[in-house]
mmCIF file of C-alpha atoms in Angstrom:
data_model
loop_
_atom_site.group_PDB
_atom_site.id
_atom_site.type_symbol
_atom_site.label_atom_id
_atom_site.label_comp_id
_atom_site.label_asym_id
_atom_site.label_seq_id
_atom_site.Cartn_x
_atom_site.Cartn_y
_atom_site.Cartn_z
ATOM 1 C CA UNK A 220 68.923 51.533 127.166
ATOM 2 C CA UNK A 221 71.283 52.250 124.625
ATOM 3 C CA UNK A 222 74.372 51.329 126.777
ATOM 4 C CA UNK A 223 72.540 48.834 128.092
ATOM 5 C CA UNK A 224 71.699 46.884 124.700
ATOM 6 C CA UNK A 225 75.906 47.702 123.787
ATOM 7 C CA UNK A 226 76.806 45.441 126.394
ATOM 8 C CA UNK A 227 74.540 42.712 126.470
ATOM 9 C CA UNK A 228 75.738 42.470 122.733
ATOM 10 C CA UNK A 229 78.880 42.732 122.899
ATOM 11 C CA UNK A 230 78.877 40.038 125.536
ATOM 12 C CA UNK A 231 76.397 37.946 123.305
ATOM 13 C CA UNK A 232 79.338 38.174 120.481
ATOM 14 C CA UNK A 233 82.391 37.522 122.880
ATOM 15 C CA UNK A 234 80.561 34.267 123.789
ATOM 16 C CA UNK A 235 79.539 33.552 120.001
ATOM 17 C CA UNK A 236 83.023 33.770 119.274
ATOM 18 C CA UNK A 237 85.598 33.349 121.497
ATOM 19 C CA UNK A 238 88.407 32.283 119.423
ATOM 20 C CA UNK A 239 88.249 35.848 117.396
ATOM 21 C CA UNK A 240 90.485 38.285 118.243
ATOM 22 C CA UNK A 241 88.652 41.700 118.752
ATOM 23 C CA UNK A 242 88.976 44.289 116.028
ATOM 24 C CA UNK A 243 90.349 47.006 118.020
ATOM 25 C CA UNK A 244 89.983 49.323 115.354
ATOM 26 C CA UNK A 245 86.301 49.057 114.122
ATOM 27 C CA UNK A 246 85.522 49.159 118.187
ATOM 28 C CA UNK A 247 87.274 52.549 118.588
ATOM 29 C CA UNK A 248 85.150 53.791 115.683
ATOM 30 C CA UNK A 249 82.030 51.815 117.367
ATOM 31 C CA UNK A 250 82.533 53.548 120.745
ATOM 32 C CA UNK A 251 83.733 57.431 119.237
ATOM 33 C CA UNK A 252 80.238 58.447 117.889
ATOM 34 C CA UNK A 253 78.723 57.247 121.070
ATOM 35 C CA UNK A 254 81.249 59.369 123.187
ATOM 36 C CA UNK A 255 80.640 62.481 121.007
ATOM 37 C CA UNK A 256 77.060 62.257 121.335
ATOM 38 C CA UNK A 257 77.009 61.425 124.668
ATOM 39 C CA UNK A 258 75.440 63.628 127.500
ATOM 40 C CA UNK A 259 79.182 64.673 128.924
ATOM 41 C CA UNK A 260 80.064 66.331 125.770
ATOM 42 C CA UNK A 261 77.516 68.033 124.640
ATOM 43 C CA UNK A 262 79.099 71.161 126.898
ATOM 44 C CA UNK A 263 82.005 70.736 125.320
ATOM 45 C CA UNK A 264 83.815 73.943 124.709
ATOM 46 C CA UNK A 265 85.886 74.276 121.423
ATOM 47 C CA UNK A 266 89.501 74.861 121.207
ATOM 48 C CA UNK A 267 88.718 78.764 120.319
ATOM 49 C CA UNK A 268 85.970 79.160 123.051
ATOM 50 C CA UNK A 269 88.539 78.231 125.576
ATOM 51 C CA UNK A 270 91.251 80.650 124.335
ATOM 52 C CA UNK A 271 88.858 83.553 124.251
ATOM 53 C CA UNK A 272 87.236 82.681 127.795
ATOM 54 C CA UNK A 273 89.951 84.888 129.304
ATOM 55 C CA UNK A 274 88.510 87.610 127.404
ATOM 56 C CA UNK A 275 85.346 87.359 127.342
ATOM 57 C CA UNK A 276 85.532 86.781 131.359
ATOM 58 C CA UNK A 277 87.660 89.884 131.192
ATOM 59 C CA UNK A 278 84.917 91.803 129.232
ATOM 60 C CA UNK A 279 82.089 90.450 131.202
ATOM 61 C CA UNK A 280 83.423 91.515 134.694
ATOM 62 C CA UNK A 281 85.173 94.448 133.278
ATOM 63 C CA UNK A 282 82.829 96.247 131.371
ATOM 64 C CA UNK A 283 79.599 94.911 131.007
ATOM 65 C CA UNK A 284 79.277 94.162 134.705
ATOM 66 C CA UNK A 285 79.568 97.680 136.045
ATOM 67 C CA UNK A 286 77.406 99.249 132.989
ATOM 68 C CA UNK A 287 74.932 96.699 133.921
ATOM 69 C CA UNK A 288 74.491 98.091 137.690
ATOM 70 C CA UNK A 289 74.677 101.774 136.754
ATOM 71 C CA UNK A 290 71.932 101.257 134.219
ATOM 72 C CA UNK A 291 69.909 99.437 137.408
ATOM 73 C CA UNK A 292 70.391 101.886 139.280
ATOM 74 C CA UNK A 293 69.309 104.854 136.600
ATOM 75 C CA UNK A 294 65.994 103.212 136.875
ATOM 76 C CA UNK A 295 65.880 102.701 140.468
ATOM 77 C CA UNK A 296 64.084 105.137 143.099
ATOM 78 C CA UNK A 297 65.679 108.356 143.866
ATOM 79 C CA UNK A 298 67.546 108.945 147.049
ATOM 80 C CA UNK A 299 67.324 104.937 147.196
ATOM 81 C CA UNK A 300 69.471 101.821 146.968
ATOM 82 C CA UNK A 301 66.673 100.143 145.316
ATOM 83 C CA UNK A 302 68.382 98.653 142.845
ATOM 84 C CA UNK A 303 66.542 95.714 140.564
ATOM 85 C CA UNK A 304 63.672 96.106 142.973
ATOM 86 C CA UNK A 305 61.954 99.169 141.531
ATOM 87 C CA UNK A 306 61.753 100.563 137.893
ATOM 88 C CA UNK A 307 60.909 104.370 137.312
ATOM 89 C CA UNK A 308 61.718 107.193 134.264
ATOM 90 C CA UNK A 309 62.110 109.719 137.439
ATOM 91 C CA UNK A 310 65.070 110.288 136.830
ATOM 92 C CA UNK A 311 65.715 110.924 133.419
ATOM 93 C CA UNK A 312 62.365 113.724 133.633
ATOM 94 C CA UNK A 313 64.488 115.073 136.011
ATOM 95 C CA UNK A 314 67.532 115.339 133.692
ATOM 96 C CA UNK A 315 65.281 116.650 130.401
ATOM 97 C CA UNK A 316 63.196 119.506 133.020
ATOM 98 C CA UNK A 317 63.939 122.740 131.161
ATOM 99 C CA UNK A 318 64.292 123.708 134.662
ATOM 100 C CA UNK A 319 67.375 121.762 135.558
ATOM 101 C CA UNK A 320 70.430 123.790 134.277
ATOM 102 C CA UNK A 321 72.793 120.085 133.684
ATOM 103 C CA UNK A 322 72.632 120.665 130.251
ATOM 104 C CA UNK A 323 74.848 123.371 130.341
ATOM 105 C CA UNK A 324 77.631 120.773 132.096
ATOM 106 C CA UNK A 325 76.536 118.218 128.977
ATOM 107 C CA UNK A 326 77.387 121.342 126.532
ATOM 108 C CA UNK A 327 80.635 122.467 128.350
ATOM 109 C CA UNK A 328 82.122 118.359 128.524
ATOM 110 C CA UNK A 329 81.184 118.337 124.558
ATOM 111 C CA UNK A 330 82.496 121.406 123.466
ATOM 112 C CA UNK A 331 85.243 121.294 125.607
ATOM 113 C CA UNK A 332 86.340 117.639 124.593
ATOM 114 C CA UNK A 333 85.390 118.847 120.440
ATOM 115 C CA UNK A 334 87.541 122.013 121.164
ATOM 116 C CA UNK A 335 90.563 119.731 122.564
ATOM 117 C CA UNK A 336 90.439 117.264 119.591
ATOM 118 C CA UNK A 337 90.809 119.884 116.936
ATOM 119 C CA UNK A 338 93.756 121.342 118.754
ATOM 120 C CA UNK A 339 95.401 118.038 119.420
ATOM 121 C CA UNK A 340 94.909 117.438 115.568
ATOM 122 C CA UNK A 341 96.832 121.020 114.540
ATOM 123 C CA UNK A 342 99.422 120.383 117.175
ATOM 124 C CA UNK A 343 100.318 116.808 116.814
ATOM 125 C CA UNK A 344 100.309 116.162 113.297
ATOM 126 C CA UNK A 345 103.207 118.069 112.450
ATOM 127 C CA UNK A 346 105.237 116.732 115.367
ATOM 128 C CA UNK A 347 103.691 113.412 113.950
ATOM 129 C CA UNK A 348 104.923 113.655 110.438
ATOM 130 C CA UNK A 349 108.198 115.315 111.984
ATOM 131 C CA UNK A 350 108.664 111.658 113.575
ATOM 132 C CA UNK A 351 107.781 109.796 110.405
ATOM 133 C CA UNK A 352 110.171 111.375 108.469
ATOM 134 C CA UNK A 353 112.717 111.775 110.607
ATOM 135 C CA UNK A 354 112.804 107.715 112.630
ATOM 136 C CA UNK A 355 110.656 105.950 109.672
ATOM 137 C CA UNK A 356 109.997 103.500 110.862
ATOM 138 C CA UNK A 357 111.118 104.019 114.519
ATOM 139 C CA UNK A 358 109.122 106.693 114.725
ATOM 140 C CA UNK A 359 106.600 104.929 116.830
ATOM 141 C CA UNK A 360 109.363 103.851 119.300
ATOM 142 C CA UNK A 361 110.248 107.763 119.080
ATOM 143 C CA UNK A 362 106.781 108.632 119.756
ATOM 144 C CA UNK A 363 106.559 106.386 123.328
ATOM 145 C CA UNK A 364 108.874 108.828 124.929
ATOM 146 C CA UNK A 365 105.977 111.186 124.896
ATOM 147 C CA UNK A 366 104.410 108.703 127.200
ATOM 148 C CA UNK A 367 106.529 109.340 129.724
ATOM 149 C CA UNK A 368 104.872 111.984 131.443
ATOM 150 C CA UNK A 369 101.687 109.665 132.108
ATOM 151 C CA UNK A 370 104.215 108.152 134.618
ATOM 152 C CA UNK A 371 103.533 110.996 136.455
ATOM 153 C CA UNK A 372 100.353 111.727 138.360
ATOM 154 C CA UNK A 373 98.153 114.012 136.380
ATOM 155 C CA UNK A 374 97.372 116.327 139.498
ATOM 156 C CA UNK A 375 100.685 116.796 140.356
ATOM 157 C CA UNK A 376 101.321 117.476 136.730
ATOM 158 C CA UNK A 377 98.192 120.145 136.502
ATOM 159 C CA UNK A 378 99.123 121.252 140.298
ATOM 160 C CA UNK A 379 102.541 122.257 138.568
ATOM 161 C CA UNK A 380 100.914 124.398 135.594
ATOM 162 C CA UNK A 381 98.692 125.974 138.522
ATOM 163 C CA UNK A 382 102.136 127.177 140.412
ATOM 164 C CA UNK A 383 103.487 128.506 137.318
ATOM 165 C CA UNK A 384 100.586 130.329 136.012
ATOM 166 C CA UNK A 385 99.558 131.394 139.853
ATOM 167 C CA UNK A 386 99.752 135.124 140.556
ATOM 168 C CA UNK A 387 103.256 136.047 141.773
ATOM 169 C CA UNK A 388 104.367 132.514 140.192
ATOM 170 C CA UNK A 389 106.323 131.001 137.870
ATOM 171 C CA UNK A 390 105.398 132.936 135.053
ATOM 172 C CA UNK A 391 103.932 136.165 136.730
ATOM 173 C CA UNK A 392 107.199 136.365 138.873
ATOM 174 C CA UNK A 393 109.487 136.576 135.824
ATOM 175 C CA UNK A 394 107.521 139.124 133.807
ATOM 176 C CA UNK A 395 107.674 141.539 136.924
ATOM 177 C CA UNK A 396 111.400 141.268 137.069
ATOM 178 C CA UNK A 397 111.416 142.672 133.302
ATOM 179 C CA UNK A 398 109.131 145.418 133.987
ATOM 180 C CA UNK A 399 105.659 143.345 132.840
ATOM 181 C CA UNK A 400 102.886 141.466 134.301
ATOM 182 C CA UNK A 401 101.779 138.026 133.736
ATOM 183 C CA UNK A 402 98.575 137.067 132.288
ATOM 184 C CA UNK A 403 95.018 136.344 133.973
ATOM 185 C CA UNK A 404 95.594 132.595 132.718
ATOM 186 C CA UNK A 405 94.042 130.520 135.673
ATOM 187 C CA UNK A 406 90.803 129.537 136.499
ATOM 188 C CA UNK A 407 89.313 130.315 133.015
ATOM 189 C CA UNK A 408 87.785 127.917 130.221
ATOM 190 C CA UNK A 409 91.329 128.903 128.233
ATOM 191 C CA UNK A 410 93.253 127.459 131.013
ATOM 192 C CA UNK A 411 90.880 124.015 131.472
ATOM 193 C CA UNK A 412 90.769 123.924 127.619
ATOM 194 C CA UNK A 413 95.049 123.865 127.503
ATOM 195 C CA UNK A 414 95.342 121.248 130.638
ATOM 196 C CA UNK A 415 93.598 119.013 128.367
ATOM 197 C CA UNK A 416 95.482 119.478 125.168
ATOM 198 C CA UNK A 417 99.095 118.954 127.618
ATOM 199 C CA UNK A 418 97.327 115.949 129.161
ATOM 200 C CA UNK A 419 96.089 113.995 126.261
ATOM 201 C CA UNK A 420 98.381 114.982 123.505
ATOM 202 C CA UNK A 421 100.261 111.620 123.782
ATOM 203 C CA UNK A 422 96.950 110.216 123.376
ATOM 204 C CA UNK A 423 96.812 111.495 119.690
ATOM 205 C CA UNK A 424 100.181 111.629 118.909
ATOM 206 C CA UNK A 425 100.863 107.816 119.170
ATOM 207 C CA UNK A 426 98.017 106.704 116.535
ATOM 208 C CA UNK A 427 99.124 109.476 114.459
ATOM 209 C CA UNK A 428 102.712 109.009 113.998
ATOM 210 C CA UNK A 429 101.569 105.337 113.500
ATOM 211 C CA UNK A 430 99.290 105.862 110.453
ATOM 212 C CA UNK A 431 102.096 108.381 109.255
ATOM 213 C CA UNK A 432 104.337 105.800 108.744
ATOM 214 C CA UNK A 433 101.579 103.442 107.143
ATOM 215 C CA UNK A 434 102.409 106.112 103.944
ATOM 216 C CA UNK A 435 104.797 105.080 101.757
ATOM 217 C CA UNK A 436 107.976 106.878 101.088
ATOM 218 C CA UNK A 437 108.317 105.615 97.589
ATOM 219 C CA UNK A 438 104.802 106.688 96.652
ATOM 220 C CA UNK A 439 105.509 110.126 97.701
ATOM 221 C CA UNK A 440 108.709 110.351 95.767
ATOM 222 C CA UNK A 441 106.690 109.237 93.024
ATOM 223 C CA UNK A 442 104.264 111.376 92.878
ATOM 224 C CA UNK A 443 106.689 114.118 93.640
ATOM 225 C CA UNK A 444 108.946 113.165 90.377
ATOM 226 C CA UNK A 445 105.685 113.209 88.468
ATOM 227 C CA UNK A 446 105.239 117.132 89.488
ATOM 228 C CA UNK A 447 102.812 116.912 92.326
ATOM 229 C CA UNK A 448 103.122 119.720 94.347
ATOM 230 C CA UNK A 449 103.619 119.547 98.120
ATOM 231 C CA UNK A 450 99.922 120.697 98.741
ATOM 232 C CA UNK A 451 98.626 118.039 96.384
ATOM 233 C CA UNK A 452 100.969 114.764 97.507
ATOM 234 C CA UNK A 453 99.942 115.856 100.869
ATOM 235 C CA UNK A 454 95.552 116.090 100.250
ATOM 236 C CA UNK A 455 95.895 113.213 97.819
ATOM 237 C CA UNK A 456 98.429 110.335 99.185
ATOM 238 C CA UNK A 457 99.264 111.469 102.315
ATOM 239 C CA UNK A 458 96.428 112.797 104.615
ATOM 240 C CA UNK A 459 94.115 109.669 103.361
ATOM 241 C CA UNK A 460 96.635 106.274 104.066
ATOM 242 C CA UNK A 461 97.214 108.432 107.601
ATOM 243 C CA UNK A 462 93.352 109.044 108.233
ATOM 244 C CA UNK A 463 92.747 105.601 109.999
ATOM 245 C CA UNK A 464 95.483 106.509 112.794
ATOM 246 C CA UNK A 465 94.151 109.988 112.706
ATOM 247 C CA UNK A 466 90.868 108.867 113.440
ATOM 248 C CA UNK A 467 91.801 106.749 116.065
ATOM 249 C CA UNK A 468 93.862 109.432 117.923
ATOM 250 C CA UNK A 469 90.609 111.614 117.747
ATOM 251 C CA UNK A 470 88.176 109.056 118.647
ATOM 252 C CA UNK A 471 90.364 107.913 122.005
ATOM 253 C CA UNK A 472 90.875 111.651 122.611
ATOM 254 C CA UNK A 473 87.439 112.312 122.959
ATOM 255 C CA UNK A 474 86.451 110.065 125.043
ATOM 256 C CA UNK A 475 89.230 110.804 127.249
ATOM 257 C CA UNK A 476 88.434 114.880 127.142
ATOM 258 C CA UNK A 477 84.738 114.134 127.603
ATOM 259 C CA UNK A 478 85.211 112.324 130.519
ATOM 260 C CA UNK A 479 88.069 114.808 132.276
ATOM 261 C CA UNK A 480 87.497 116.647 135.343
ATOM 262 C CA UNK A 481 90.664 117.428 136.865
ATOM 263 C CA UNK A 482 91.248 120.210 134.877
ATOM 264 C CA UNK A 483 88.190 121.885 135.615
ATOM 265 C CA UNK A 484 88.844 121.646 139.687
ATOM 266 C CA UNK A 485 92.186 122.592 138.996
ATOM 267 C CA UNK A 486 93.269 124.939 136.578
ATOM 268 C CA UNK A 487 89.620 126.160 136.399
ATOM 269 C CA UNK A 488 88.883 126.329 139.860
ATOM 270 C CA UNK A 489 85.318 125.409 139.105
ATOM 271 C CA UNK A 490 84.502 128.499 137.302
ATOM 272 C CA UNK A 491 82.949 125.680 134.549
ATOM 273 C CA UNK A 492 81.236 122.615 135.676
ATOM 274 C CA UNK A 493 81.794 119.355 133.596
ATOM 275 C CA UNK A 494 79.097 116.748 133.824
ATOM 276 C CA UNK A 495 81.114 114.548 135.193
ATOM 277 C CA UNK A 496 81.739 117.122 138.340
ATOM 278 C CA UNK A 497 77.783 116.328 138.575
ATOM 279 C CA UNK A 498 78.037 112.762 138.157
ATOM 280 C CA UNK A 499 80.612 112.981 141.174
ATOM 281 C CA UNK A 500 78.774 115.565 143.165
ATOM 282 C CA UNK A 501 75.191 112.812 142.691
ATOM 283 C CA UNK A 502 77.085 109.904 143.826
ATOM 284 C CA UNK A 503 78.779 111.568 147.227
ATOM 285 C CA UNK A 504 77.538 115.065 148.119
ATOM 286 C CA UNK A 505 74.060 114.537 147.182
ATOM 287 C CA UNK A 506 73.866 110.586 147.905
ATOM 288 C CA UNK A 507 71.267 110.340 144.827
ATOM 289 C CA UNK A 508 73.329 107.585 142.963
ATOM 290 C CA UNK A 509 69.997 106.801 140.769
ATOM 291 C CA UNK A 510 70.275 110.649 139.258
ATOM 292 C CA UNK A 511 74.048 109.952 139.210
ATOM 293 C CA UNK A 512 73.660 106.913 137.343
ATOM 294 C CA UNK A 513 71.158 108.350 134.842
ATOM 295 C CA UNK A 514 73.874 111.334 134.023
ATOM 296 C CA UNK A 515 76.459 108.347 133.675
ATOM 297 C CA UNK A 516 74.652 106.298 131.554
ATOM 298 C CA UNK A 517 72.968 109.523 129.127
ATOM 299 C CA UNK A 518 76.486 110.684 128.640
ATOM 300 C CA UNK A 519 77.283 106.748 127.910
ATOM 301 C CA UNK A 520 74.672 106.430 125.392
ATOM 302 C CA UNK A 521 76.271 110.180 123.726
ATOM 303 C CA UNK A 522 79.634 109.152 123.626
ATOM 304 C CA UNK A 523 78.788 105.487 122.429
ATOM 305 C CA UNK A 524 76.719 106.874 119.879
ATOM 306 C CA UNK A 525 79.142 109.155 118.482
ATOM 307 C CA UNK A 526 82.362 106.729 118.530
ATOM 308 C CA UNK A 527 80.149 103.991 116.898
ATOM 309 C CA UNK A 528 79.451 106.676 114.317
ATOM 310 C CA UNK A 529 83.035 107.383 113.908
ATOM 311 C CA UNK A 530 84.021 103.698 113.736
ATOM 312 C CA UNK A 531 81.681 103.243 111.380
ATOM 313 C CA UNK A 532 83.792 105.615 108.774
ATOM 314 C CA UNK A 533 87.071 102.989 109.582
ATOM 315 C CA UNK A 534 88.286 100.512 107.247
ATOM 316 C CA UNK A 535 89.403 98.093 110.219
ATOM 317 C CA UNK A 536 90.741 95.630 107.241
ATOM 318 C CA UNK A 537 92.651 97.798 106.040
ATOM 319 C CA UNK A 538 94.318 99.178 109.837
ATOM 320 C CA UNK A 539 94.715 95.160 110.496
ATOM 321 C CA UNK A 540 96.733 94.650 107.570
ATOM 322 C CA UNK A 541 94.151 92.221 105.746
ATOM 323 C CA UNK A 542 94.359 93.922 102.611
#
C-alpha cells in the first residue's frame, strides 16, 4: 500500500507540475530509507558477517558438526545406529559401573599425557632459551626446523625407535659387540612415555622459543647491572613474560598426548591400554559406536574442561600484542 500510495503521488505531482525539473537529490534520499527498510534487506549480511562466513562455515562443518553426531550417538541405543531416534543414559552407567575396568585406560591417557608435558617442559626450555639467545629474534625461524620430522609419518618414525631398541637391534646389537647387553626398553610404559616426548616435542618447543623471545634483552641486562643474580632475573623477568608461550606449548601438548595411541601399539605393544585404544576397539571390533561415542565425548568434556581452565589463567591481550 505503501508503494502503491508512492506512485500514485508521485504521478499526482509530475502532472501538478510538469515544467519542474525533478530534484534528483531529495528523491534519492526519498527512495534510500524505503530500500533499507524494505523486505529484501532486512537479511542483509554486514561487511564483517561476510568476511567471517568462511570461518564460521569452516567451524560449523569442521568441528561442531562431527561433535554434534558423536554426542547423538552417546545417547543413542547400544549396539544400534539409532541415532536422533532414541535417547538413553545406558551408556554412560555402563562407563561409571565399578565393574567396568575403562577407568584404568582414562587414568593411563591422563597420567601419561601429564607425565609427557612435564618432560617436554624440562627438555625444551633450555633448547628454547638456547634459540632465543642465540637467533633473537630468528629464533622462531630456527625453531621450524624442528618441524621437520612431522614430514615424516609418525609410524614409520616410532617403527624406527622399535628396530633400534628391538632385541638383537640397533642398540642391543652394538652393546654385544663391546661385551654388554642392551636394555629391556620396549614394550614398557617407559618406552610409550619417551615416543611421546620425541613425537610432540616440536609441539612445545615452537610456543616456547616464541614467548622466549617476547623477553626483553635490555630488561635483563638491566636487571643484571643492578645485581640480580641469574636465579632471580630468571624467576622474576624471565620465566613470567615467557609463561603465555609456555602455557600454550603445554596446553597443545596435552591434548595431543591425551589423545595418542600409536605409541602404545607400538613401542608398548599393548602392554597399557589408552582410552582411545577403547574408543577405537567400540567403534570397529565391538561395533557399539554409542559406548564408543560416550568414551569420546567423556574424555571431550575432561580435556575441554581442563584447557578451558588453563586458558582461563592466559592474558590473550597481552599474547595479541594489545597492550
Amino acid at each position: 500500500m505503501d508503494d502503491e500510495a508512492g506512485r500514485v503521488g508521485s504521478g499526482a505531482g509530475l502532472r501538478s507540475a510538469p515544467k519542474t525539473p525533478p530534484d534528483l537529490g531529495l528523491a534519492a534520499e526519498a527512495t534510500l530509507p524505503a530500500a533499507r527498510g524494505g523486505r529484501g534487506t532486512a537479511f542483509r549480511l554486514s561487511r564483517g558477517a561476510l568476511c567471517s562466513l568462511p570461518v564460521g562455515l569452516t567451524l560449523l562443518l569442521g568441528f561442531v558438526a562431527p561433535l554434534a553426531t558423536v554426542a547423538a550417538y552417546a545417547f543413542a541405543t547400544p549396539k544400534s545406529f539409532d541415532v536422533f531416534r532414541s535417547f538413553t543414559l545406558v551408556n554412560f552407567a555402563a562407563i561409571f559401573d565399578p565393574a567396568n575396568t575403562v577407568w584404568q585406560s582414562f587414568a593411563w591417557s591422563l597420567g601419561l599425557a601429564v607425565l609427557t608435558v612435564v618432560a617436554l617442559a624440562v627438555v625444551a626450555y633450555p633448547i628454547a632459551w638456547g634459540l632465543a639467545r642465540s637467533f633473537g629474534r630468528w629464533s622462531g625461524f630456527i625453531s621450524v626446523l624442528f618441524v621437520f620430522p612431522l614430514f615424516v609419518s609418525e609410524n614409520v618414525r616410532l617403527y624406527g625407535w622399535t628396530l633400534f631398541f628391538l632385541k638383537n637391534g640397533v642398540l642391543d646389537g652394538t652393546l654385544k659387540l663391546v661385551g654388554g647387553a642392551g636394555p629391556e626398553v620396549l614394550y614398557t610404559p617407559g618406552a610409550i612415555l619417551f615416543g611421546m616426548v620425541y613425537v610432540y616435542l616440536p609441539f612445545m618447543l615452537f610456543p616456547m622459543t616464541l614467548g622466549l623471545a617476547m623477553v626483553p634483552k635490555d630488561l635483563v641486562e638491566a636487571a643484571r647491572d643492578l645485581g640480580a643474580s641469574r636465579l632471580l632475573i630468571w624467576r622474576e623477568i624471565e620465566l613470567p613474560l615467557a609463561t603465555p608461550g609456555v602455557l600454550i606449548g603445554m596446553l597443545l601438548t596435552f591434548v595431543l598426548a591425551v589423545g595418542a595411541v600409536a605409541e602404545s601399539k607400538v613401542l608398548g605393544g599393548q602392554s597399557v591400554i589408552v582410552i582411545t585404544h577403547d574408543i577405537e576397539i567400540a567403534f570397529t571390533y565391538a561395533q557399539n559406536w554409542p559406548l564408543g561415542s560416550a568414551l569420546a565425548l567423556l574424555l571431550t568434556v575432561i580435556v575441554g574442561a581442563l584447557s578451558l581452565t588453563a586458558l582461563a589463567k592466559l592474558d590473550l591481550d597481552r599474547i595479541l600484542g594489545r597492550r
